[in-house]
Amino acid sequence: MAMDSINGDEDIPWMLGVFDVHNHVQQDSALVTGREEEQLEQVRTRWLALMGYNRVGWNTLESLLQLPKARHRIVVGFGIHPWAVECTLGEARDSWIKRVQGSDLDGLIPQCDNDILAACQGLEWYQDLVRLLNTYPNAIVGEIGLDRMAVNRNTGQRYDYRLQWLFFRVQWDLAVKLHRPVSLHCVRAATTFVAFIQQRVREWQQQSRGQRRSDKIALSDQFFPTAIMLHSYSGSTEVLRQIYALPDAVSRRIFVSFSETINQRSPQIGERIQAVPADRLLVETDLSRLNQVDVTISKVIRRVAIVRQWTITQVIETTTANAHRFYSMGGIGGTSSKVEDCQ
Ligand SMILES: [Zn+2]
């Protein structure tokens, strides 16, 4: 197959171990209860990171984690996706919209009152999330995020951004508190995200002024999750430059993942892939169809190979090593046995 083509998966050396760092295959309607392990064995991509989307999906993830063979190939995230925020609130949605209406959206970074954040943390979904993360110390927080484009099909309107911000903030804070990585969905919100990170950097630097370098670095764990993945990255190259200009204690935590589902539509995809340091680059499918995973991950592997002028082997070895590092940067106390789970 010619290297300028990104189709096909025949030439992929699967034995090297491909890692799809973000998908939703737990939602595949073709998954048959009791046959999941057999179905997973058909997939040549060795490691799959299954990202929670809503509370129903959390149950499926929990049951997959009980499968003796599958659990060595999967890592999971528990979180509420920005598109699932409104349905998580259910009938209380409208009263919550009224409640967050006073939040300040004028600045680049929305603000939420502490009592609104505390009230949100008192809700059942949040308590469930805390319980799951405590039960599964290798699970990450995800998928969470912000989306200024997607429309709620039930209301015909964009998903309420204030509610999204509220859910993003409480889940982000929980990830920081429990020392877990986060998987972030960021659509038309990358500028807000980078402004938020820069604000946290200023707060951290202010608090650690005059401290020894090692103490300062240790304190950064109270401001940032252990690792942050910008998944299916669709923001600008400029935002990536700003991210990688942040102090090392922060920028080393930020990984960027590319897929073929959303990112392939952008002519800037090559420039973005180039702007990510080699040791922070990841590949994913973002799919919910298990039988599409291999062919789709092959495309993004080929695209990275073309853009970075790497061999296919180099792409797989590099992105898989990065993925293991990302998923092992969690766990209470900042260390984790996740890598063992993955190997
Ligand atoms: Zn996703």
mmCIF file of N, CA and C and ligand atoms in Angstrom, residues 22 24 143 231 286, ligand 1:
data_model
loop_
_atom_site.group_PDB
_atom_site.id
_atom_site.type_symbol
_atom_site.label_atom_id
_atom_site.label_comp_id
_atom_site.label_asym_id
_atom_site.label_seq_id
_atom_site.Cartn_x
_atom_site.Cartn_y
_atom_site.Cartn_z
ATOM 1 N N HIS A 22 -9.378 6.607 23.266
ATOM 2 C CA HIS A 22 -10.685 7.212 23.568
ATOM 3 C C HIS A 22 -11.747 6.639 22.641
ATOM 4 N N HIS A 24 -16.098 4.778 22.773
ATOM 5 C CA HIS A 24 -17.322 4.560 23.565
ATOM 6 C C HIS A 24 -17.940 3.217 23.196
ATOM 7 N N GLU A 143 -15.739 10.948 29.960
ATOM 8 C CA GLU A 143 -15.394 12.116 29.175
ATOM 9 C C GLU A 143 -16.128 13.316 29.730
ATOM 10 N N HIS A 231 -8.992 15.327 23.739
ATOM 11 C CA HIS A 231 -9.272 14.237 22.812
ATOM 12 C C HIS A 231 -9.900 14.768 21.516
ATOM 13 N N ASP A 286 -12.708 7.359 18.932
ATOM 14 C CA ASP A 286 -13.928 8.043 19.389
ATOM 15 C C ASP A 286 -15.190 7.343 18.884
HETATM 16 ZN ZN ZN B 1 -15.847 10.842 23.004
#
